[in-house]
């Protein structure tokens, strides 16, 4: 609690930076949301990105997005889905001209051949449906957590938990906006799981605060909060460390399809742990939490006793 002012200041600055990254750059949406074709190609030698883009343009691919990832030998190519003619059936609309092999042939040069690492296609209609379902899932989870917090905590407690948890989610989103890593449905799933992890950490700390307000009634709220954080500190760090190791293994060995989800969870675990230790209780103190706020039953008994007095 001695470092609460610095911790809150850093938390607010990071939130502002995350909002700025989201406003300036936005997410680098993957095919799950935009639809189209993505091809990852590995060349024998470093490849000029602008040259690849020009060769794809000359081959008839409209507005190709070409980026390097990892080393200069690795190129990711994104193409918009081909326009489907009116009345064309599902077989006629299949993007055979956008297969990974065809794109590789257009992108490579005789002196620098490559090989296709991954080639995926998502139709625009499916992409829109997945994006809409992702929004529904995010709203459903957010409303569920808000309802749980409203039932589980008293008012000041609930406000502190919501602010700290939403701040954690905002920082994870800002991380993906800042580094422009692909944002797909697995990343969204990771962010939603971060919300659960973050609120669970804060529940543990807040429950200890409740116990200490009953046991340490003569201490000031600041000291009660400080002791509560320190008493749960080892549990918080050990749990977060074990969870981080599990997700790190998933990030290293789970393959490309799970890398985004693992990354969002790793970032979320670090941020959620720090906010549970350094941010959640200082927010409670700023809200002026007291023993009466955490013991509504006792307050009601006191008021009833006063009402019975002549």
mmCIF file of C-alpha atoms in Angstrom:
data_model
loop_
_atom_site.group_PDB
_atom_site.id
_atom_site.type_symbol
_atom_site.label_atom_id
_atom_site.label_comp_id
_atom_site.label_asym_id
_atom_site.label_seq_id
_atom_site.Cartn_x
_atom_site.Cartn_y
_atom_site.Cartn_z
ATOM 1 C CA UNK A 1 0.000 0.000 0.000
ATOM 2 C CA UNK A 2 2.992 2.298 0.445
ATOM 3 C CA UNK A 3 3.478 2.207 -3.333
ATOM 4 C CA UNK A 4 -0.208 2.704 -4.123
ATOM 5 C CA UNK A 5 0.133 6.184 -5.629
ATOM 6 C CA UNK A 6 2.918 5.165 -8.011
ATOM 7 C CA UNK A 7 1.112 1.938 -8.918
ATOM 8 C CA UNK A 8 -2.139 3.729 -9.707
ATOM 9 C CA UNK A 9 -0.294 6.366 -11.728
ATOM 10 C CA UNK A 10 1.460 3.734 -13.829
ATOM 11 C CA UNK A 11 -1.818 1.837 -14.264
ATOM 12 C CA UNK A 12 -3.600 4.946 -15.508
ATOM 13 C CA UNK A 13 -0.736 5.864 -17.866
ATOM 14 C CA UNK A 14 -0.745 2.367 -19.362
ATOM 15 C CA UNK A 15 -4.520 2.508 -19.822
ATOM 16 C CA UNK A 16 -4.231 5.835 -21.643
ATOM 17 C CA UNK A 17 -1.466 4.390 -23.842
ATOM 18 C CA UNK A 18 -3.628 1.341 -24.595
ATOM 19 C CA UNK A 19 -6.553 3.554 -25.585
ATOM 20 C CA UNK A 20 -4.214 5.576 -27.806
ATOM 21 C CA UNK A 21 -2.913 2.420 -29.518
ATOM 22 C CA UNK A 22 -6.442 1.164 -30.094
ATOM 23 C CA UNK A 23 -7.524 4.513 -31.530
ATOM 24 C CA UNK A 24 -4.430 5.034 -33.704
ATOM 25 C CA UNK A 25 -3.740 1.508 -34.939
ATOM 26 C CA UNK A 26 -6.683 -0.675 -34.038
ATOM 27 C CA UNK A 27 -6.483 -4.453 -34.185
ATOM 28 C CA UNK A 28 -4.773 -6.396 -36.932
ATOM 29 C CA UNK A 29 -7.828 -8.565 -37.559
ATOM 30 C CA UNK A 30 -7.166 -12.067 -38.823
ATOM 31 C CA UNK A 31 -9.204 -13.929 -41.420
ATOM 32 C CA UNK A 32 -11.637 -15.056 -38.736
ATOM 33 C CA UNK A 33 -13.070 -11.532 -38.820
ATOM 34 C CA UNK A 34 -12.215 -10.133 -42.248
ATOM 35 C CA UNK A 35 -12.439 -13.138 -44.552
ATOM 36 C CA UNK A 36 -9.929 -13.746 -47.350
ATOM 37 C CA UNK A 37 -6.755 -15.752 -47.875
ATOM 38 C CA UNK A 38 -3.620 -15.825 -45.761
ATOM 39 C CA UNK A 39 -0.445 -17.579 -46.892
ATOM 40 C CA UNK A 40 2.762 -17.897 -44.911
ATOM 41 C CA UNK A 41 5.813 -18.493 -47.091
ATOM 42 C CA UNK A 42 9.404 -19.273 -46.152
ATOM 43 C CA UNK A 43 12.056 -18.245 -48.687
ATOM 44 C CA UNK A 44 15.615 -19.490 -48.914
ATOM 45 C CA UNK A 45 16.968 -15.928 -48.595
ATOM 46 C CA UNK A 46 15.552 -12.671 -47.202
ATOM 47 C CA UNK A 47 12.849 -11.357 -49.523
ATOM 48 C CA UNK A 48 12.041 -7.770 -50.442
ATOM 49 C CA UNK A 49 8.482 -7.104 -49.237
ATOM 50 C CA UNK A 50 7.821 -4.363 -51.791
ATOM 51 C CA UNK A 51 9.009 -6.625 -54.608
ATOM 52 C CA UNK A 52 6.618 -9.366 -53.492
ATOM 53 C CA UNK A 53 3.761 -6.869 -53.402
ATOM 54 C CA UNK A 54 4.539 -5.627 -56.913
ATOM 55 C CA UNK A 55 4.698 -9.168 -58.340
ATOM 56 C CA UNK A 56 1.372 -10.041 -56.755
ATOM 57 C CA UNK A 57 -0.180 -6.864 -58.183
ATOM 58 C CA UNK A 58 1.159 -7.763 -61.629
ATOM 59 C CA UNK A 59 -0.311 -11.267 -61.278
ATOM 60 C CA UNK A 60 -3.792 -9.803 -60.727
ATOM 61 C CA UNK A 61 -4.153 -10.016 -56.947
ATOM 62 C CA UNK A 62 -5.932 -6.882 -55.701
ATOM 63 C CA UNK A 63 -4.489 -4.935 -52.745
ATOM 64 C CA UNK A 64 -2.233 -7.649 -51.295
ATOM 65 C CA UNK A 65 -0.946 -7.117 -47.745
ATOM 66 C CA UNK A 66 2.638 -8.390 -47.442
ATOM 67 C CA UNK A 67 4.484 -8.444 -44.119
ATOM 68 C CA UNK A 68 7.520 -10.135 -42.634
ATOM 69 C CA UNK A 69 7.300 -12.141 -39.447
ATOM 70 C CA UNK A 70 10.214 -13.635 -37.578
ATOM 71 C CA UNK A 71 13.209 -13.358 -39.897
ATOM 72 C CA UNK A 72 13.325 -11.654 -43.287
ATOM 73 C CA UNK A 73 12.941 -15.059 -44.933
ATOM 74 C CA UNK A 74 9.392 -15.475 -43.613
ATOM 75 C CA UNK A 75 6.597 -13.597 -45.383
ATOM 76 C CA UNK A 76 2.870 -13.535 -44.637
ATOM 77 C CA UNK A 77 0.551 -12.564 -47.498
ATOM 78 C CA UNK A 78 -3.078 -11.560 -46.995
ATOM 79 C CA UNK A 79 -5.560 -11.188 -49.850
ATOM 80 C CA UNK A 80 -9.141 -10.029 -49.888
ATOM 81 C CA UNK A 81 -11.662 -12.741 -50.808
ATOM 82 C CA UNK A 82 -12.517 -12.822 -54.536
ATOM 83 C CA UNK A 83 -15.823 -11.200 -55.408
ATOM 84 C CA UNK A 84 -18.530 -13.777 -56.013
ATOM 85 C CA UNK A 85 -20.618 -13.193 -59.078
ATOM 86 C CA UNK A 86 -24.335 -12.927 -58.555
ATOM 87 C CA UNK A 87 -25.980 -16.325 -58.859
ATOM 88 C CA UNK A 88 -22.731 -18.249 -58.495
ATOM 89 C CA UNK A 89 -23.032 -21.441 -56.503
ATOM 90 C CA UNK A 90 -20.718 -22.573 -53.735
ATOM 91 C CA UNK A 91 -18.512 -24.531 -56.111
ATOM 92 C CA UNK A 92 -18.211 -21.617 -58.557
ATOM 93 C CA UNK A 93 -17.192 -19.268 -55.751
ATOM 94 C CA UNK A 94 -14.329 -21.458 -54.521
ATOM 95 C CA UNK A 95 -11.143 -19.314 -54.633
ATOM 96 C CA UNK A 96 -8.982 -21.766 -56.599
ATOM 97 C CA UNK A 97 -6.988 -18.866 -58.009
ATOM 98 C CA UNK A 98 -5.957 -17.922 -54.449
ATOM 99 C CA UNK A 99 -4.422 -21.232 -53.419
ATOM 100 C CA UNK A 100 -1.119 -21.143 -51.592
ATOM 101 C CA UNK A 101 0.772 -22.697 -54.502
ATOM 102 C CA UNK A 102 -0.508 -20.125 -57.000
ATOM 103 C CA UNK A 103 0.345 -17.247 -54.668
ATOM 104 C CA UNK A 104 3.809 -18.671 -54.045
ATOM 105 C CA UNK A 105 4.487 -18.943 -57.769
ATOM 106 C CA UNK A 106 3.526 -15.297 -58.223
ATOM 107 C CA UNK A 107 5.560 -14.089 -55.220
ATOM 108 C CA UNK A 108 8.839 -15.972 -55.570
ATOM 109 C CA UNK A 109 11.743 -15.282 -57.911
ATOM 110 C CA UNK A 110 13.924 -17.811 -59.774
ATOM 111 C CA UNK A 111 16.920 -17.058 -57.569
ATOM 112 C CA UNK A 112 14.935 -17.157 -54.304
ATOM 113 C CA UNK A 113 12.358 -19.964 -54.263
ATOM 114 C CA UNK A 114 10.100 -20.539 -51.276
ATOM 115 C CA UNK A 115 7.729 -23.016 -49.724
ATOM 116 C CA UNK A 116 4.217 -22.626 -48.303
ATOM 117 C CA UNK A 117 4.075 -23.027 -44.535
ATOM 118 C CA UNK A 118 0.354 -22.296 -44.110
ATOM 119 C CA UNK A 119 -2.517 -21.438 -46.423
ATOM 120 C CA UNK A 120 -6.020 -20.652 -45.138
ATOM 121 C CA UNK A 121 -9.164 -19.221 -46.665
ATOM 122 C CA UNK A 122 -12.294 -17.842 -44.966
ATOM 123 C CA UNK A 123 -15.231 -16.561 -47.000
ATOM 124 C CA UNK A 124 -16.520 -13.045 -46.274
ATOM 125 C CA UNK A 125 -19.909 -14.300 -45.090
ATOM 126 C CA UNK A 126 -18.328 -16.774 -42.685
ATOM 127 C CA UNK A 127 -15.947 -14.071 -41.476
ATOM 128 C CA UNK A 128 -18.857 -11.740 -40.687
ATOM 129 C CA UNK A 129 -20.697 -14.509 -38.836
ATOM 130 C CA UNK A 130 -17.612 -15.370 -36.775
ATOM 131 C CA UNK A 131 -17.037 -11.713 -35.916
ATOM 132 C CA UNK A 132 -20.670 -11.311 -34.821
ATOM 133 C CA UNK A 133 -20.530 -14.480 -32.734
ATOM 134 C CA UNK A 134 -17.307 -13.217 -31.138
ATOM 135 C CA UNK A 135 -19.027 -9.977 -30.140
ATOM 136 C CA UNK A 136 -21.961 -11.928 -28.689
ATOM 137 C CA UNK A 137 -19.565 -14.098 -26.667
ATOM 138 C CA UNK A 138 -17.703 -11.069 -25.312
ATOM 139 C CA UNK A 139 -20.934 -9.292 -24.320
ATOM 140 C CA UNK A 140 -22.343 -12.449 -22.711
ATOM 141 C CA UNK A 141 -19.229 -13.028 -20.623
ATOM 142 C CA UNK A 142 -18.986 -9.361 -19.602
ATOM 143 C CA UNK A 143 -22.639 -9.259 -18.489
ATOM 144 C CA UNK A 144 -22.213 -12.541 -16.625
ATOM 145 C CA UNK A 145 -19.211 -11.247 -14.709
ATOM 146 C CA UNK A 146 -20.925 -7.958 -13.916
ATOM 147 C CA UNK A 147 -23.951 -9.817 -12.587
ATOM 148 C CA UNK A 148 -21.738 -12.080 -10.460
ATOM 149 C CA UNK A 149 -19.777 -9.136 -9.075
ATOM 150 C CA UNK A 150 -22.980 -7.249 -8.251
ATOM 151 C CA UNK A 151 -24.263 -10.241 -6.249
ATOM 152 C CA UNK A 152 -20.936 -11.250 -4.714
ATOM 153 C CA UNK A 153 -19.626 -7.888 -3.493
ATOM 154 C CA UNK A 154 -20.822 -4.782 -1.731
ATOM 155 C CA UNK A 155 -20.974 -1.595 -3.800
ATOM 156 C CA UNK A 156 -17.447 -0.225 -3.250
ATOM 157 C CA UNK A 157 -16.020 -3.690 -3.525
ATOM 158 C CA UNK A 158 -17.822 -4.251 -6.828
ATOM 159 C CA UNK A 159 -16.637 -0.933 -8.253
ATOM 160 C CA UNK A 160 -13.009 -1.706 -7.404
ATOM 161 C CA UNK A 161 -13.228 -5.211 -8.901
ATOM 162 C CA UNK A 162 -14.860 -3.997 -12.124
ATOM 163 C CA UNK A 163 -12.427 -1.098 -12.641
ATOM 164 C CA UNK A 164 -9.339 -3.227 -12.009
ATOM 165 C CA UNK A 165 -10.557 -6.119 -14.186
ATOM 166 C CA UNK A 166 -11.655 -3.931 -17.092
ATOM 167 C CA UNK A 167 -8.304 -2.168 -16.854
ATOM 168 C CA UNK A 168 -6.555 -5.530 -17.208
ATOM 169 C CA UNK A 169 -8.596 -6.376 -20.308
ATOM 170 C CA UNK A 170 -7.926 -2.950 -21.800
ATOM 171 C CA UNK A 171 -4.175 -3.393 -21.350
ATOM 172 C CA UNK A 172 -4.215 -6.801 -23.045
ATOM 173 C CA UNK A 173 -6.163 -5.331 -25.968
ATOM 174 C CA UNK A 174 -3.721 -2.435 -26.096
ATOM 175 C CA UNK A 175 -0.838 -4.902 -26.282
ATOM 176 C CA UNK A 176 -2.265 -6.449 -29.455
ATOM 177 C CA UNK A 177 -3.034 -3.047 -30.944
ATOM 178 C CA UNK A 178 0.496 -1.809 -30.233
ATOM 179 C CA UNK A 179 2.449 -4.741 -31.693
ATOM 180 C CA UNK A 180 -0.128 -5.506 -34.424
ATOM 181 C CA UNK A 181 -0.088 -9.240 -33.811
ATOM 182 C CA UNK A 182 -3.022 -11.000 -35.444
ATOM 183 C CA UNK A 183 -6.301 -10.711 -33.545
ATOM 184 C CA UNK A 184 -8.458 -13.777 -34.199
ATOM 185 C CA UNK A 185 -11.069 -15.807 -32.348
ATOM 186 C CA UNK A 186 -8.453 -17.671 -30.312
ATOM 187 C CA UNK A 187 -7.077 -14.337 -29.062
ATOM 188 C CA UNK A 188 -10.611 -13.270 -28.133
ATOM 189 C CA UNK A 189 -11.045 -16.539 -26.231
ATOM 190 C CA UNK A 190 -7.764 -15.870 -24.432
ATOM 191 C CA UNK A 191 -8.863 -12.380 -23.430
ATOM 192 C CA UNK A 192 -12.156 -13.710 -22.065
ATOM 193 C CA UNK A 193 -10.262 -16.290 -20.021
ATOM 194 C CA UNK A 194 -8.025 -13.490 -18.721
ATOM 195 C CA UNK A 195 -11.148 -11.779 -17.418
ATOM 196 C CA UNK A 196 -11.974 -14.874 -15.377
ATOM 197 C CA UNK A 197 -8.424 -15.229 -14.096
ATOM 198 C CA UNK A 198 -8.230 -11.566 -13.108
ATOM 199 C CA UNK A 199 -11.508 -11.480 -11.208
ATOM 200 C CA UNK A 200 -10.636 -14.737 -9.416
ATOM 201 C CA UNK A 201 -7.393 -13.232 -8.137
ATOM 202 C CA UNK A 202 -9.229 -10.195 -6.832
ATOM 203 C CA UNK A 203 -11.874 -12.334 -5.123
ATOM 204 C CA UNK A 204 -9.145 -14.063 -3.102
ATOM 205 C CA UNK A 205 -7.647 -10.755 -1.973
ATOM 206 C CA UNK A 206 -11.021 -9.175 -1.224
ATOM 207 C CA UNK A 207 -12.206 -12.163 0.803
ATOM 208 C CA UNK A 208 -9.115 -11.843 2.984
ATOM 209 C CA UNK A 209 -9.906 -8.134 3.396
ATOM 210 C CA UNK A 210 -13.362 -9.071 4.684
ATOM 211 C CA UNK A 211 -11.912 -11.525 7.184
ATOM 212 C CA UNK A 212 -9.337 -9.032 8.421
ATOM 213 C CA UNK A 213 -11.891 -6.269 8.890
ATOM 214 C CA UNK A 214 -13.702 -8.608 11.282
ATOM 215 C CA UNK A 215 -10.540 -9.821 13.067
ATOM 216 C CA UNK A 216 -8.571 -6.558 13.092
ATOM 217 C CA UNK A 217 -11.341 -4.125 13.898
ATOM 218 C CA UNK A 218 -9.050 -1.643 15.675
ATOM 219 C CA UNK A 219 -6.687 -1.132 12.739
ATOM 220 C CA UNK A 220 -7.050 1.586 10.127
ATOM 221 C CA UNK A 221 -8.441 0.509 6.703
ATOM 222 C CA UNK A 222 -5.053 1.169 5.070
ATOM 223 C CA UNK A 223 -3.304 -1.266 7.418
ATOM 224 C CA UNK A 224 -6.052 -3.865 7.020
ATOM 225 C CA UNK A 225 -5.741 -3.710 3.235
ATOM 226 C CA UNK A 226 -1.960 -3.840 3.444
ATOM 227 C CA UNK A 227 -2.007 -6.961 5.616
ATOM 228 C CA UNK A 228 -4.585 -8.615 3.381
ATOM 229 C CA UNK A 229 -2.447 -8.129 0.281
ATOM 230 C CA UNK A 230 0.662 -9.437 2.023
ATOM 231 C CA UNK A 231 -1.139 -12.464 3.457
ATOM 232 C CA UNK A 232 -2.394 -13.506 0.005
ATOM 233 C CA UNK A 233 0.805 -12.499 -1.811
ATOM 234 C CA UNK A 234 2.477 -15.910 -1.870
ATOM 235 C CA UNK A 235 -0.723 -17.635 -3.025
ATOM 236 C CA UNK A 236 -1.221 -15.073 -5.799
ATOM 237 C CA UNK A 237 2.348 -15.303 -7.085
ATOM 238 C CA UNK A 238 2.555 -19.119 -6.956
ATOM 239 C CA UNK A 239 -0.795 -19.601 -8.690
ATOM 240 C CA UNK A 240 0.051 -17.070 -11.374
ATOM 241 C CA UNK A 241 3.520 -18.553 -11.910
ATOM 242 C CA UNK A 242 2.162 -22.066 -12.424
ATOM 243 C CA UNK A 243 -0.545 -20.777 -14.781
ATOM 244 C CA UNK A 244 2.059 -18.782 -16.709
ATOM 245 C CA UNK A 245 4.288 -21.840 -17.145
ATOM 246 C CA UNK A 246 1.354 -23.839 -18.501
ATOM 247 C CA UNK A 247 0.447 -21.157 -21.021
ATOM 248 C CA UNK A 248 4.124 -20.660 -21.937
ATOM 249 C CA UNK A 249 4.324 -24.337 -22.881
ATOM 250 C CA UNK A 250 1.233 -23.855 -25.021
ATOM 251 C CA UNK A 251 2.829 -20.811 -26.662
ATOM 252 C CA UNK A 252 6.074 -22.649 -27.442
ATOM 253 C CA UNK A 253 4.725 -26.040 -28.481
ATOM 254 C CA UNK A 254 1.007 -25.579 -29.207
ATOM 255 C CA UNK A 255 1.484 -24.586 -32.840
ATOM 256 C CA UNK A 256 0.647 -21.460 -34.780
ATOM 257 C CA UNK A 257 -3.119 -21.808 -34.348
ATOM 258 C CA UNK A 258 -2.894 -21.483 -30.536
ATOM 259 C CA UNK A 259 -0.066 -18.967 -30.352
ATOM 260 C CA UNK A 260 -2.302 -15.896 -30.235
ATOM 261 C CA UNK A 261 -4.467 -17.299 -27.441
ATOM 262 C CA UNK A 262 -1.413 -18.269 -25.404
ATOM 263 C CA UNK A 263 0.125 -14.824 -25.907
ATOM 264 C CA UNK A 264 -3.021 -13.048 -24.708
ATOM 265 C CA UNK A 265 -3.169 -15.314 -21.656
ATOM 266 C CA UNK A 266 0.493 -14.787 -20.765
ATOM 267 C CA UNK A 267 0.148 -11.011 -20.970
ATOM 268 C CA UNK A 268 -3.143 -11.160 -19.085
ATOM 269 C CA UNK A 269 -1.714 -13.306 -16.281
ATOM 270 C CA UNK A 270 1.154 -10.860 -15.702
ATOM 271 C CA UNK A 271 -1.101 -7.796 -15.803
ATOM 272 C CA UNK A 272 -3.871 -9.408 -13.742
ATOM 273 C CA UNK A 273 -1.431 -10.523 -11.044
ATOM 274 C CA UNK A 274 0.155 -7.090 -10.757
ATOM 275 C CA UNK A 275 -3.217 -5.339 -10.622
ATOM 276 C CA UNK A 276 -4.457 -7.719 -7.908
ATOM 277 C CA UNK A 277 -1.397 -6.902 -5.794
ATOM 278 C CA UNK A 278 -0.865 -3.209 -6.549
ATOM 279 C CA UNK A 279 -4.122 -1.749 -7.901
ATOM 280 C CA UNK A 280 -7.270 -3.436 -6.554
ATOM 281 C CA UNK A 281 -6.877 -2.546 -2.872
ATOM 282 C CA UNK A 282 -5.616 1.012 -3.528
ATOM 283 C CA UNK A 283 -8.819 1.582 -5.518
ATOM 284 C CA UNK A 284 -10.785 0.370 -2.488
ATOM 285 C CA UNK A 285 -8.897 2.815 -0.289
ATOM 286 C CA UNK A 286 -9.618 5.667 -2.704
ATOM 287 C CA UNK A 287 -13.307 4.788 -2.491
ATOM 288 C CA UNK A 288 -13.128 5.177 1.298
ATOM 289 C CA UNK A 289 -13.820 1.581 2.250
ATOM 290 C CA UNK A 290 -14.508 0.921 5.942
ATOM 291 C CA UNK A 291 -15.550 -1.997 8.109
ATOM 292 C CA UNK A 292 -19.182 -0.975 7.782
ATOM 293 C CA UNK A 293 -19.007 -1.233 3.980
ATOM 294 C CA UNK A 294 -17.834 -4.818 4.198
ATOM 295 C CA UNK A 295 -20.173 -5.911 6.994
ATOM 296 C CA UNK A 296 -23.690 -4.853 5.969
ATOM 297 C CA UNK A 297 -25.269 -7.340 8.379
ATOM 298 C CA UNK A 298 -23.472 -5.801 11.346
ATOM 299 C CA UNK A 299 -24.483 -2.318 10.211
ATOM 300 C CA UNK A 300 -28.109 -3.411 9.960
ATOM 301 C CA UNK A 301 -27.956 -4.877 13.478
ATOM 302 C CA UNK A 302 -26.570 -1.596 14.838
ATOM 303 C CA UNK A 303 -29.295 0.416 13.125
ATOM 304 C CA UNK A 304 -31.963 -1.937 14.467
ATOM 305 C CA UNK A 305 -30.537 -1.611 17.966
ATOM 306 C CA UNK A 306 -30.554 2.177 17.728
ATOM 307 C CA UNK A 307 -34.159 2.112 16.508
ATOM 308 C CA UNK A 308 -35.234 0.083 19.579
ATOM 309 C CA UNK A 309 -33.704 2.537 22.036
ATOM 310 C CA UNK A 310 -36.059 5.087 23.633
#
